[in-house]
């Protein structure tokens, strides 16, 4: 029986990217609009983040082992992740006893909060607890952390020499840990049940799933905070020479400066969002054709005005650029983004640059002269111009708040009003 004000937990457990909070903040707002009550569970260091609605209830997420440390890796695990099972093992699933302790903490928290449903954003232990508790759960994902049950091996590259070892030992180890931990709290769950339990919701497109198009994944398009982002002078109609390029970069200097200098020498007019930009580099480009902002800008307007896009492989920006029908060059900064860049490149929907290959200037020139990738992106954008992503997102949120029982694995996914009970 659902209460008058359904209680929905918004959970973020792993990772450092505040994009997780951006997605969950939008879910919080939509839950409230439907009469639900959101409550957050996040890592302790993010509990005071301004991206969390100040009036929302917030709790600290249990962790596997001591906070800020990793569980000791069991001998024999791959030093470089070969599949997502290796990543789960590295964040705590390799140690069944530590996993059991954290699982019990999550179950206790769920028992105290009594949610009607939960939303898990990169929260693998919380997801296991929800499975053990038979709670309706939405797994909000960019695809990477919701792998197919076969745990396909990651694609290799210069920075990720994966070798030829089989992924089977890692998958078997993961399955054993999940079985032992769930059994310890009185509920025996298998790896297959763990993967199948949540309603998997991709805030992207089938084309931006790093594992390829597959069944069992629902797509709602990228979740952004355009309404709260400010407008840069670059967006206000100032005169520009050359092609307009929107760049979204993360991290310290180095390759970012190389990219900006290449764009400058190519006479492009650039709006670059670079949150970590040192003050010296901010001053360095002031008054030039490179306009740098630390804060998010109105992404929709930036993509509309841009002739091309350079990004660091962020799933949300990649999907948004594709929906805008623009050519993009991805410079991935980690394994997750590396997989997405390879997937986009294989479909002819984007260009990718990896250190150790061609000079970055050649990749920039290829982006600015591109017609093929832009045309392919425009075809994809046309597929979603009918508003289907908005409709699917609306149906999902309605179900989450008003009829969470239909998100259970044995329930068919049908639009609201199609269920007889």
mmCIF file of C-alpha atoms in Angstrom:
data_model
loop_
_atom_site.group_PDB
_atom_site.id
_atom_site.type_symbol
_atom_site.label_atom_id
_atom_site.label_comp_id
_atom_site.label_asym_id
_atom_site.label_seq_id
_atom_site.Cartn_x
_atom_site.Cartn_y
_atom_site.Cartn_z
ATOM 1 C CA UNK A 1 0.000 0.000 0.000
ATOM 2 C CA UNK A 2 1.522 3.322 -1.081
ATOM 3 C CA UNK A 3 1.316 6.209 1.375
ATOM 4 C CA UNK A 4 -0.302 9.535 0.529
ATOM 5 C CA UNK A 5 3.175 10.996 0.072
ATOM 6 C CA UNK A 6 5.427 8.342 -1.448
ATOM 7 C CA UNK A 7 8.980 8.411 -0.092
ATOM 8 C CA UNK A 8 11.673 8.044 -2.759
ATOM 9 C CA UNK A 9 15.341 7.650 -1.867
ATOM 10 C CA UNK A 10 17.901 9.273 -4.180
ATOM 11 C CA UNK A 11 21.190 7.419 -3.707
ATOM 12 C CA UNK A 12 24.692 8.181 -4.952
ATOM 13 C CA UNK A 13 27.446 5.961 -3.610
ATOM 14 C CA UNK A 14 30.531 5.791 -5.895
ATOM 15 C CA UNK A 15 32.424 8.209 -8.142
ATOM 16 C CA UNK A 16 33.552 11.845 -7.905
ATOM 17 C CA UNK A 17 31.647 13.552 -10.727
ATOM 18 C CA UNK A 18 29.012 16.021 -9.497
ATOM 19 C CA UNK A 19 27.018 15.177 -12.610
ATOM 20 C CA UNK A 20 25.473 12.441 -10.457
ATOM 21 C CA UNK A 21 23.965 15.134 -8.228
ATOM 22 C CA UNK A 22 22.783 17.085 -11.272
ATOM 23 C CA UNK A 23 20.779 14.099 -12.464
ATOM 24 C CA UNK A 24 19.372 13.355 -9.017
ATOM 25 C CA UNK A 25 18.446 16.998 -8.400
ATOM 26 C CA UNK A 26 16.233 16.917 -11.477
ATOM 27 C CA UNK A 27 14.656 13.698 -10.185
ATOM 28 C CA UNK A 28 14.089 15.378 -6.804
ATOM 29 C CA UNK A 29 12.242 18.257 -8.441
ATOM 30 C CA UNK A 30 10.102 15.930 -10.547
ATOM 31 C CA UNK A 31 9.290 13.709 -7.547
ATOM 32 C CA UNK A 32 8.051 16.755 -5.614
ATOM 33 C CA UNK A 33 5.891 17.878 -8.524
ATOM 34 C CA UNK A 34 4.142 14.522 -8.370
ATOM 35 C CA UNK A 35 3.503 14.733 -4.634
ATOM 36 C CA UNK A 36 6.398 12.525 -3.553
ATOM 37 C CA UNK A 37 8.937 13.135 -0.808
ATOM 38 C CA UNK A 38 12.593 12.746 -1.883
ATOM 39 C CA UNK A 39 15.366 11.898 0.570
ATOM 40 C CA UNK A 40 19.059 11.839 -0.360
ATOM 41 C CA UNK A 41 21.775 9.354 0.599
ATOM 42 C CA UNK A 42 25.214 10.485 -0.578
ATOM 43 C CA UNK A 43 28.904 10.171 0.405
ATOM 44 C CA UNK A 44 29.702 12.199 3.531
ATOM 45 C CA UNK A 45 31.915 14.714 1.729
ATOM 46 C CA UNK A 46 29.030 15.657 -0.575
ATOM 47 C CA UNK A 47 26.252 15.799 2.035
ATOM 48 C CA UNK A 48 26.456 19.610 2.179
ATOM 49 C CA UNK A 49 26.668 20.135 -1.583
ATOM 50 C CA UNK A 50 24.526 22.994 -2.887
ATOM 51 C CA UNK A 51 23.294 20.756 -5.709
ATOM 52 C CA UNK A 52 21.192 18.954 -3.084
ATOM 53 C CA UNK A 53 17.928 20.769 -2.430
ATOM 54 C CA UNK A 54 18.374 22.507 0.931
ATOM 55 C CA UNK A 55 14.922 21.493 2.148
ATOM 56 C CA UNK A 56 15.401 17.796 1.339
ATOM 57 C CA UNK A 57 16.270 15.213 3.956
ATOM 58 C CA UNK A 58 19.839 13.952 3.518
ATOM 59 C CA UNK A 59 21.718 10.965 4.960
ATOM 60 C CA UNK A 60 25.317 9.753 4.671
ATOM 61 C CA UNK A 61 25.881 6.644 2.572
ATOM 62 C CA UNK A 62 27.429 3.581 4.221
ATOM 63 C CA UNK A 63 30.769 2.597 2.710
ATOM 64 C CA UNK A 64 32.630 -0.661 2.195
ATOM 65 C CA UNK A 65 35.626 -0.586 4.545
ATOM 66 C CA UNK A 66 36.939 2.691 5.930
ATOM 67 C CA UNK A 67 35.811 5.813 4.141
ATOM 68 C CA UNK A 68 38.403 7.156 1.746
ATOM 69 C CA UNK A 69 40.196 3.822 1.418
ATOM 70 C CA UNK A 70 39.804 0.884 -0.904
ATOM 71 C CA UNK A 71 39.331 -2.689 0.136
ATOM 72 C CA UNK A 72 42.575 -4.605 -0.396
ATOM 73 C CA UNK A 73 42.487 -6.198 -3.829
ATOM 74 C CA UNK A 74 42.535 -9.972 -3.767
ATOM 75 C CA UNK A 75 45.561 -11.567 -5.414
ATOM 76 C CA UNK A 76 44.867 -12.507 -9.006
ATOM 77 C CA UNK A 77 42.566 -9.610 -9.891
ATOM 78 C CA UNK A 78 43.458 -7.715 -13.040
ATOM 79 C CA UNK A 79 45.645 -4.686 -12.295
ATOM 80 C CA UNK A 80 43.886 -2.884 -15.151
ATOM 81 C CA UNK A 81 40.083 -3.453 -15.318
ATOM 82 C CA UNK A 82 39.140 -5.733 -18.187
ATOM 83 C CA UNK A 83 35.397 -5.568 -17.592
ATOM 84 C CA UNK A 84 32.994 -3.926 -15.159
ATOM 85 C CA UNK A 85 33.253 -6.895 -12.787
ATOM 86 C CA UNK A 86 36.842 -5.799 -12.090
ATOM 87 C CA UNK A 87 35.622 -2.313 -11.186
ATOM 88 C CA UNK A 88 33.045 -3.685 -8.740
ATOM 89 C CA UNK A 89 35.678 -5.918 -7.182
ATOM 90 C CA UNK A 90 37.977 -2.914 -6.761
ATOM 91 C CA UNK A 91 35.353 -0.838 -4.896
ATOM 92 C CA UNK A 92 34.550 -3.500 -2.321
ATOM 93 C CA UNK A 93 32.922 -6.539 -3.903
ATOM 94 C CA UNK A 94 36.191 -8.494 -3.730
ATOM 95 C CA UNK A 95 35.881 -8.826 0.069
ATOM 96 C CA UNK A 96 32.716 -10.732 0.985
ATOM 97 C CA UNK A 97 32.996 -9.904 4.697
ATOM 98 C CA UNK A 98 33.414 -6.158 4.093
ATOM 99 C CA UNK A 99 30.596 -6.258 1.561
ATOM 100 C CA UNK A 100 28.394 -8.045 4.109
ATOM 101 C CA UNK A 101 29.018 -5.336 6.710
ATOM 102 C CA UNK A 102 28.125 -2.531 4.292
ATOM 103 C CA UNK A 103 25.106 -4.458 3.007
ATOM 104 C CA UNK A 104 23.752 -4.802 6.532
ATOM 105 C CA UNK A 105 24.149 -1.048 7.041
ATOM 106 C CA UNK A 106 22.174 -0.349 3.887
ATOM 107 C CA UNK A 107 19.426 -2.792 4.874
ATOM 108 C CA UNK A 108 19.206 -1.141 8.312
ATOM 109 C CA UNK A 109 18.940 2.298 6.689
ATOM 110 C CA UNK A 110 16.202 1.101 4.351
ATOM 111 C CA UNK A 111 14.319 -0.412 7.289
ATOM 112 C CA UNK A 112 14.503 2.934 9.116
ATOM 113 C CA UNK A 113 13.532 5.130 6.169
ATOM 114 C CA UNK A 114 10.855 2.793 4.755
ATOM 115 C CA UNK A 115 11.031 4.000 1.143
ATOM 116 C CA UNK A 116 8.384 3.242 -1.453
ATOM 117 C CA UNK A 117 11.119 3.127 -4.102
ATOM 118 C CA UNK A 118 14.789 4.002 -4.558
ATOM 119 C CA UNK A 119 16.839 5.591 -7.332
ATOM 120 C CA UNK A 120 20.449 4.359 -7.476
ATOM 121 C CA UNK A 121 23.015 6.429 -9.346
ATOM 122 C CA UNK A 122 26.310 4.468 -9.413
ATOM 123 C CA UNK A 123 25.403 2.837 -6.090
ATOM 124 C CA UNK A 124 26.264 -0.861 -6.442
ATOM 125 C CA UNK A 125 25.998 -1.892 -2.763
ATOM 126 C CA UNK A 126 22.774 0.052 -2.240
ATOM 127 C CA UNK A 127 21.449 -1.669 -5.359
ATOM 128 C CA UNK A 128 22.256 -5.075 -3.872
ATOM 129 C CA UNK A 129 20.473 -4.077 -0.638
ATOM 130 C CA UNK A 130 17.399 -2.970 -2.605
ATOM 131 C CA UNK A 131 17.431 -6.304 -4.432
ATOM 132 C CA UNK A 132 17.651 -8.188 -1.115
ATOM 133 C CA UNK A 133 14.824 -6.065 0.324
ATOM 134 C CA UNK A 134 12.693 -6.497 -2.826
ATOM 135 C CA UNK A 135 12.320 -2.724 -3.176
ATOM 136 C CA UNK A 136 11.324 -1.117 -6.484
ATOM 137 C CA UNK A 137 14.518 0.451 -7.791
ATOM 138 C CA UNK A 138 15.531 2.604 -10.736
ATOM 139 C CA UNK A 139 19.195 2.341 -11.711
ATOM 140 C CA UNK A 140 20.046 5.694 -13.271
ATOM 141 C CA UNK A 141 23.051 5.110 -15.512
ATOM 142 C CA UNK A 142 25.067 6.270 -18.502
ATOM 143 C CA UNK A 143 25.287 2.604 -19.475
ATOM 144 C CA UNK A 144 28.840 1.953 -18.337
ATOM 145 C CA UNK A 145 27.950 0.905 -14.776
ATOM 146 C CA UNK A 146 24.999 -1.245 -15.893
ATOM 147 C CA UNK A 147 26.750 -3.884 -18.030
ATOM 148 C CA UNK A 148 25.076 -6.789 -19.811
ATOM 149 C CA UNK A 149 25.174 -10.033 -17.860
ATOM 150 C CA UNK A 150 27.965 -11.308 -20.078
ATOM 151 C CA UNK A 151 30.296 -8.590 -18.715
ATOM 152 C CA UNK A 152 31.873 -7.883 -22.103
ATOM 153 C CA UNK A 153 35.574 -7.069 -22.038
ATOM 154 C CA UNK A 154 36.469 -3.422 -22.450
ATOM 155 C CA UNK A 155 38.002 -2.297 -25.724
ATOM 156 C CA UNK A 156 41.723 -1.670 -25.386
ATOM 157 C CA UNK A 157 43.875 1.244 -26.456
ATOM 158 C CA UNK A 158 47.314 2.822 -25.931
ATOM 159 C CA UNK A 159 46.523 3.759 -22.325
ATOM 160 C CA UNK A 160 44.653 0.550 -21.539
ATOM 161 C CA UNK A 161 46.659 -2.510 -22.666
ATOM 162 C CA UNK A 162 44.159 -5.060 -21.441
ATOM 163 C CA UNK A 163 46.090 -8.121 -22.527
ATOM 164 C CA UNK A 164 44.457 -11.446 -23.275
ATOM 165 C CA UNK A 165 43.384 -12.646 -19.805
ATOM 166 C CA UNK A 166 39.861 -14.005 -19.511
ATOM 167 C CA UNK A 167 37.217 -12.001 -17.621
ATOM 168 C CA UNK A 168 35.692 -15.226 -16.272
ATOM 169 C CA UNK A 169 37.626 -15.366 -12.941
ATOM 170 C CA UNK A 170 36.547 -11.815 -12.100
ATOM 171 C CA UNK A 171 32.901 -12.537 -12.891
ATOM 172 C CA UNK A 172 32.990 -15.735 -10.823
ATOM 173 C CA UNK A 173 34.586 -13.882 -7.908
ATOM 174 C CA UNK A 174 31.901 -11.186 -8.110
ATOM 175 C CA UNK A 175 29.130 -13.779 -8.178
ATOM 176 C CA UNK A 176 30.589 -15.517 -5.114
ATOM 177 C CA UNK A 177 30.818 -12.283 -3.100
ATOM 178 C CA UNK A 178 27.239 -11.299 -3.916
ATOM 179 C CA UNK A 179 25.983 -14.768 -2.973
ATOM 180 C CA UNK A 180 27.869 -14.834 0.334
ATOM 181 C CA UNK A 181 26.935 -11.287 1.362
ATOM 182 C CA UNK A 182 23.238 -11.654 0.569
ATOM 183 C CA UNK A 183 23.085 -15.065 2.250
ATOM 184 C CA UNK A 184 24.480 -13.542 5.447
ATOM 185 C CA UNK A 185 21.400 -11.337 5.815
ATOM 186 C CA UNK A 186 19.018 -14.183 5.135
ATOM 187 C CA UNK A 187 18.367 -13.617 1.449
ATOM 188 C CA UNK A 188 20.231 -15.591 -1.163
ATOM 189 C CA UNK A 189 20.694 -13.555 -4.326
ATOM 190 C CA UNK A 190 22.612 -14.486 -7.438
ATOM 191 C CA UNK A 191 24.621 -12.257 -9.748
ATOM 192 C CA UNK A 192 21.935 -12.747 -12.389
ATOM 193 C CA UNK A 193 19.192 -11.569 -9.996
ATOM 194 C CA UNK A 194 21.306 -8.594 -8.933
ATOM 195 C CA UNK A 195 21.745 -7.454 -12.532
ATOM 196 C CA UNK A 196 18.121 -8.102 -13.498
ATOM 197 C CA UNK A 197 16.442 -6.524 -10.465
ATOM 198 C CA UNK A 198 16.561 -2.768 -11.225
ATOM 199 C CA UNK A 199 14.710 -0.878 -13.896
ATOM 200 C CA UNK A 200 17.699 0.352 -15.902
ATOM 201 C CA UNK A 201 17.279 3.940 -17.067
ATOM 202 C CA UNK A 202 19.893 5.471 -19.356
ATOM 203 C CA UNK A 203 20.080 9.272 -19.398
ATOM 204 C CA UNK A 204 21.289 9.107 -22.959
ATOM 205 C CA UNK A 205 20.440 7.379 -26.225
ATOM 206 C CA UNK A 206 20.849 3.835 -27.533
ATOM 207 C CA UNK A 207 23.607 5.279 -29.728
ATOM 208 C CA UNK A 208 25.562 6.487 -26.665
ATOM 209 C CA UNK A 209 25.444 3.223 -24.722
ATOM 210 C CA UNK A 210 29.099 2.104 -24.513
ATOM 211 C CA UNK A 211 28.011 -1.549 -24.700
ATOM 212 C CA UNK A 212 25.931 -0.995 -27.844
ATOM 213 C CA UNK A 213 22.195 -1.161 -28.459
ATOM 214 C CA UNK A 214 20.538 -3.736 -26.187
ATOM 215 C CA UNK A 215 17.192 -4.741 -24.759
ATOM 216 C CA UNK A 216 16.161 -4.005 -21.193
ATOM 217 C CA UNK A 217 17.470 -0.423 -21.165
ATOM 218 C CA UNK A 218 15.084 2.545 -21.129
ATOM 219 C CA UNK A 219 16.331 5.825 -22.523
ATOM 220 C CA UNK A 220 15.223 9.255 -21.283
ATOM 221 C CA UNK A 221 17.854 11.503 -22.853
ATOM 222 C CA UNK A 222 20.430 13.653 -21.044
ATOM 223 C CA UNK A 223 19.450 15.345 -17.778
ATOM 224 C CA UNK A 224 20.920 18.864 -17.524
ATOM 225 C CA UNK A 225 20.523 22.013 -15.438
ATOM 226 C CA UNK A 226 20.194 24.486 -18.292
ATOM 227 C CA UNK A 227 17.620 26.491 -16.359
ATOM 228 C CA UNK A 228 20.153 27.345 -13.629
ATOM 229 C CA UNK A 229 23.192 27.925 -15.860
ATOM 230 C CA UNK A 230 24.207 31.450 -16.785
ATOM 231 C CA UNK A 231 24.684 32.893 -20.244
ATOM 232 C CA UNK A 232 28.217 33.719 -21.306
ATOM 233 C CA UNK A 233 29.101 36.718 -23.459
ATOM 234 C CA UNK A 234 29.840 34.153 -26.199
ATOM 235 C CA UNK A 235 26.129 33.306 -26.141
ATOM 236 C CA UNK A 236 24.896 36.891 -26.281
ATOM 237 C CA UNK A 237 25.646 37.479 -29.932
ATOM 238 C CA UNK A 238 29.107 39.061 -29.930
ATOM 239 C CA UNK A 239 30.822 39.203 -33.302
ATOM 240 C CA UNK A 240 33.042 36.212 -34.040
ATOM 241 C CA UNK A 241 35.503 35.210 -36.701
ATOM 242 C CA UNK A 242 35.989 31.690 -37.925
ATOM 243 C CA UNK A 243 34.027 28.651 -36.872
ATOM 244 C CA UNK A 244 32.444 28.579 -33.428
ATOM 245 C CA UNK A 245 33.566 25.718 -31.212
ATOM 246 C CA UNK A 246 32.093 24.832 -27.834
ATOM 247 C CA UNK A 247 34.623 23.028 -25.632
ATOM 248 C CA UNK A 248 33.954 21.314 -22.311
ATOM 249 C CA UNK A 249 37.157 20.301 -20.556
ATOM 250 C CA UNK A 250 37.965 18.818 -17.131
ATOM 251 C CA UNK A 251 41.217 18.443 -15.238
ATOM 252 C CA UNK A 252 44.503 20.304 -14.979
ATOM 253 C CA UNK A 253 46.377 22.033 -17.788
ATOM 254 C CA UNK A 254 48.631 20.079 -20.167
ATOM 255 C CA UNK A 255 46.621 18.571 -23.000
ATOM 256 C CA UNK A 256 43.840 21.143 -22.483
ATOM 257 C CA UNK A 257 46.230 23.977 -23.298
ATOM 258 C CA UNK A 258 47.395 22.065 -26.356
ATOM 259 C CA UNK A 259 43.772 21.754 -27.496
ATOM 260 C CA UNK A 260 43.058 25.447 -26.905
ATOM 261 C CA UNK A 261 46.211 26.529 -28.715
ATOM 262 C CA UNK A 262 45.324 24.286 -31.656
ATOM 263 C CA UNK A 263 41.844 25.826 -31.814
ATOM 264 C CA UNK A 264 43.328 29.300 -31.582
ATOM 265 C CA UNK A 265 45.811 28.672 -34.400
ATOM 266 C CA UNK A 266 42.961 27.263 -36.493
ATOM 267 C CA UNK A 267 41.242 30.670 -36.042
ATOM 268 C CA UNK A 268 38.220 29.189 -34.305
ATOM 269 C CA UNK A 269 36.065 31.233 -31.924
ATOM 270 C CA UNK A 270 35.853 29.149 -28.781
ATOM 271 C CA UNK A 271 33.657 29.062 -25.690
ATOM 272 C CA UNK A 272 35.403 26.726 -23.245
ATOM 273 C CA UNK A 273 33.876 25.572 -19.961
ATOM 274 C CA UNK A 274 36.825 24.500 -17.821
ATOM 275 C CA UNK A 275 35.913 24.320 -14.095
ATOM 276 C CA UNK A 276 39.500 23.767 -12.918
ATOM 277 C CA UNK A 277 41.154 26.440 -15.080
ATOM 278 C CA UNK A 278 44.047 28.143 -13.219
ATOM 279 C CA UNK A 279 43.648 31.896 -12.879
ATOM 280 C CA UNK A 280 46.821 32.465 -14.914
ATOM 281 C CA UNK A 281 45.346 30.667 -17.926
ATOM 282 C CA UNK A 282 42.038 32.472 -17.478
ATOM 283 C CA UNK A 283 43.938 35.746 -17.808
ATOM 284 C CA UNK A 284 46.119 34.382 -20.619
ATOM 285 C CA UNK A 285 43.172 34.037 -22.991
ATOM 286 C CA UNK A 286 41.185 37.077 -21.911
ATOM 287 C CA UNK A 287 40.408 39.232 -24.932
ATOM 288 C CA UNK A 288 41.388 36.497 -27.404
ATOM 289 C CA UNK A 289 39.271 34.209 -29.553
ATOM 290 C CA UNK A 290 39.188 31.772 -26.597
ATOM 291 C CA UNK A 291 36.514 32.601 -24.014
ATOM 292 C CA UNK A 292 36.819 30.485 -20.847
ATOM 293 C CA UNK A 293 34.189 30.029 -18.135
ATOM 294 C CA UNK A 294 34.519 28.112 -14.862
ATOM 295 C CA UNK A 295 30.789 27.785 -14.263
ATOM 296 C CA UNK A 296 28.276 25.812 -16.395
ATOM 297 C CA UNK A 297 26.753 27.776 -19.239
ATOM 298 C CA UNK A 298 23.413 27.314 -20.952
ATOM 299 C CA UNK A 299 24.288 24.082 -22.763
ATOM 300 C CA UNK A 300 21.311 24.150 -25.133
ATOM 301 C CA UNK A 301 22.199 27.615 -26.438
ATOM 302 C CA UNK A 302 25.923 26.817 -26.608
ATOM 303 C CA UNK A 303 25.255 23.741 -28.741
ATOM 304 C CA UNK A 304 22.830 25.631 -30.968
ATOM 305 C CA UNK A 305 25.422 28.337 -31.668
ATOM 306 C CA UNK A 306 28.413 26.030 -32.080
ATOM 307 C CA UNK A 307 29.590 24.696 -35.428
ATOM 308 C CA UNK A 308 31.478 21.891 -33.671
ATOM 309 C CA UNK A 309 32.170 20.583 -30.175
ATOM 310 C CA UNK A 310 35.241 19.331 -28.290
ATOM 311 C CA UNK A 311 34.607 17.467 -25.036
ATOM 312 C CA UNK A 312 36.268 15.093 -22.581
ATOM 313 C CA UNK A 313 33.868 12.221 -23.232
ATOM 314 C CA UNK A 314 31.199 13.110 -20.668
ATOM 315 C CA UNK A 315 28.171 10.934 -21.479
ATOM 316 C CA UNK A 316 25.722 13.795 -20.936
ATOM 317 C CA UNK A 317 27.586 16.230 -23.182
ATOM 318 C CA UNK A 318 28.168 13.576 -25.849
ATOM 319 C CA UNK A 319 24.455 12.723 -25.968
ATOM 320 C CA UNK A 320 23.407 16.399 -25.904
ATOM 321 C CA UNK A 321 25.800 17.180 -28.772
ATOM 322 C CA UNK A 322 24.408 14.291 -30.780
ATOM 323 C CA UNK A 323 20.833 15.494 -30.207
ATOM 324 C CA UNK A 324 21.923 18.955 -31.392
ATOM 325 C CA UNK A 325 23.170 17.369 -34.620
ATOM 326 C CA UNK A 326 26.739 18.657 -34.254
ATOM 327 C CA UNK A 327 30.090 17.067 -35.030
ATOM 328 C CA UNK A 328 32.188 16.388 -31.951
ATOM 329 C CA UNK A 329 35.743 15.494 -31.045
ATOM 330 C CA UNK A 330 36.064 13.462 -27.844
ATOM 331 C CA UNK A 331 39.279 13.523 -25.805
ATOM 332 C CA UNK A 332 38.441 10.912 -23.127
ATOM 333 C CA UNK A 333 40.059 11.289 -19.708
ATOM 334 C CA UNK A 334 39.347 7.866 -18.183
ATOM 335 C CA UNK A 335 38.403 4.291 -19.061
ATOM 336 C CA UNK A 336 34.651 4.920 -18.930
ATOM 337 C CA UNK A 337 34.861 7.817 -21.371
ATOM 338 C CA UNK A 338 37.378 5.914 -23.483
ATOM 339 C CA UNK A 339 34.743 3.201 -24.057
ATOM 340 C CA UNK A 340 32.090 5.736 -25.047
ATOM 341 C CA UNK A 341 34.463 7.529 -27.431
ATOM 342 C CA UNK A 342 35.333 4.249 -29.157
ATOM 343 C CA UNK A 343 31.635 3.392 -29.457
ATOM 344 C CA UNK A 344 30.780 6.763 -30.999
ATOM 345 C CA UNK A 345 33.730 6.582 -33.367
ATOM 346 C CA UNK A 346 32.774 3.064 -34.496
ATOM 347 C CA UNK A 347 29.295 4.335 -35.462
ATOM 348 C CA UNK A 348 30.690 7.315 -37.364
ATOM 349 C CA UNK A 349 28.914 9.661 -34.927
ATOM 350 C CA UNK A 350 31.989 11.367 -33.519
ATOM 351 C CA UNK A 351 35.746 11.757 -33.771
ATOM 352 C CA UNK A 352 38.060 10.623 -30.981
ATOM 353 C CA UNK A 353 41.624 11.551 -30.103
ATOM 354 C CA UNK A 354 43.872 9.475 -27.856
ATOM 355 C CA UNK A 355 47.377 10.430 -26.692
ATOM 356 C CA UNK A 356 50.115 8.762 -28.694
ATOM 357 C CA UNK A 357 48.216 8.781 -31.970
ATOM 358 C CA UNK A 358 47.998 11.654 -34.468
ATOM 359 C CA UNK A 359 48.862 15.198 -33.308
ATOM 360 C CA UNK A 360 45.910 16.948 -31.683
ATOM 361 C CA UNK A 361 46.071 19.714 -34.312
ATOM 362 C CA UNK A 362 45.327 17.137 -37.022
ATOM 363 C CA UNK A 363 42.295 15.975 -35.033
ATOM 364 C CA UNK A 364 41.121 19.598 -34.597
ATOM 365 C CA UNK A 365 41.519 20.265 -38.320
ATOM 366 C CA UNK A 366 39.553 17.107 -39.050
ATOM 367 C CA UNK A 367 36.751 18.301 -36.766
ATOM 368 C CA UNK A 368 36.553 21.770 -38.295
ATOM 369 C CA UNK A 369 36.499 20.431 -41.862
ATOM 370 C CA UNK A 370 34.106 17.585 -41.089
ATOM 371 C CA UNK A 371 30.828 17.124 -42.949
ATOM 372 C CA UNK A 372 30.326 13.356 -42.666
ATOM 373 C CA UNK A 373 30.099 13.114 -38.861
ATOM 374 C CA UNK A 374 27.841 16.145 -38.619
ATOM 375 C CA UNK A 375 25.485 14.679 -41.229
ATOM 376 C CA UNK A 376 25.367 11.383 -39.323
ATOM 377 C CA UNK A 377 24.643 13.238 -36.065
ATOM 378 C CA UNK A 378 21.811 15.140 -37.722
ATOM 379 C CA UNK A 379 20.237 11.854 -38.829
ATOM 380 C CA UNK A 380 20.307 10.611 -35.218
ATOM 381 C CA UNK A 381 18.920 13.910 -33.913
ATOM 382 C CA UNK A 382 16.032 13.574 -36.337
ATOM 383 C CA UNK A 383 15.072 10.221 -34.822
ATOM 384 C CA UNK A 384 14.287 11.896 -31.505
ATOM 385 C CA UNK A 385 12.672 15.110 -32.711
ATOM 386 C CA UNK A 386 9.215 13.645 -32.033
ATOM 387 C CA UNK A 387 9.491 14.180 -28.262
ATOM 388 C CA UNK A 388 9.749 10.490 -27.402
ATOM 389 C CA UNK A 389 12.506 11.054 -24.838
ATOM 390 C CA UNK A 390 10.384 13.545 -22.895
ATOM 391 C CA UNK A 391 7.402 11.186 -22.989
ATOM 392 C CA UNK A 392 9.478 8.240 -21.791
ATOM 393 C CA UNK A 393 10.948 10.316 -18.967
ATOM 394 C CA UNK A 394 7.482 11.475 -17.913
ATOM 395 C CA UNK A 395 6.139 7.907 -17.879
ATOM 396 C CA UNK A 396 9.099 6.701 -15.852
ATOM 397 C CA UNK A 397 8.756 9.420 -13.209
ATOM 398 C CA UNK A 398 4.991 8.921 -12.996
ATOM 399 C CA UNK A 399 5.567 5.227 -12.360
ATOM 400 C CA UNK A 400 8.350 5.869 -9.835
ATOM 401 C CA UNK A 401 6.180 8.101 -7.662
ATOM 402 C CA UNK A 402 2.625 6.950 -8.326
ATOM 403 C CA UNK A 403 2.918 3.232 -9.128
ATOM 404 C CA UNK A 404 6.383 1.998 -8.132
ATOM 405 C CA UNK A 405 5.179 -1.610 -8.036
ATOM 406 C CA UNK A 406 5.137 -1.692 -11.827
ATOM 407 C CA UNK A 407 8.910 -1.173 -11.788
ATOM 408 C CA UNK A 408 9.397 -4.568 -10.157
ATOM 409 C CA UNK A 409 11.087 -7.145 -12.422
ATOM 410 C CA UNK A 410 7.958 -9.259 -12.901
ATOM 411 C CA UNK A 411 5.888 -6.283 -14.052
ATOM 412 C CA UNK A 412 5.616 -5.391 -17.715
ATOM 413 C CA UNK A 413 6.684 -1.875 -18.645
ATOM 414 C CA UNK A 414 3.535 -0.202 -19.925
ATOM 415 C CA UNK A 415 2.422 3.430 -20.004
ATOM 416 C CA UNK A 416 0.359 4.456 -16.995
ATOM 417 C CA UNK A 417 -3.305 3.544 -17.373
ATOM 418 C CA UNK A 418 -2.489 0.263 -19.148
ATOM 419 C CA UNK A 419 -2.376 -1.734 -15.918
ATOM 420 C CA UNK A 420 -5.537 -3.418 -14.875
ATOM 421 C CA UNK A 421 -4.804 -3.495 -11.122
#
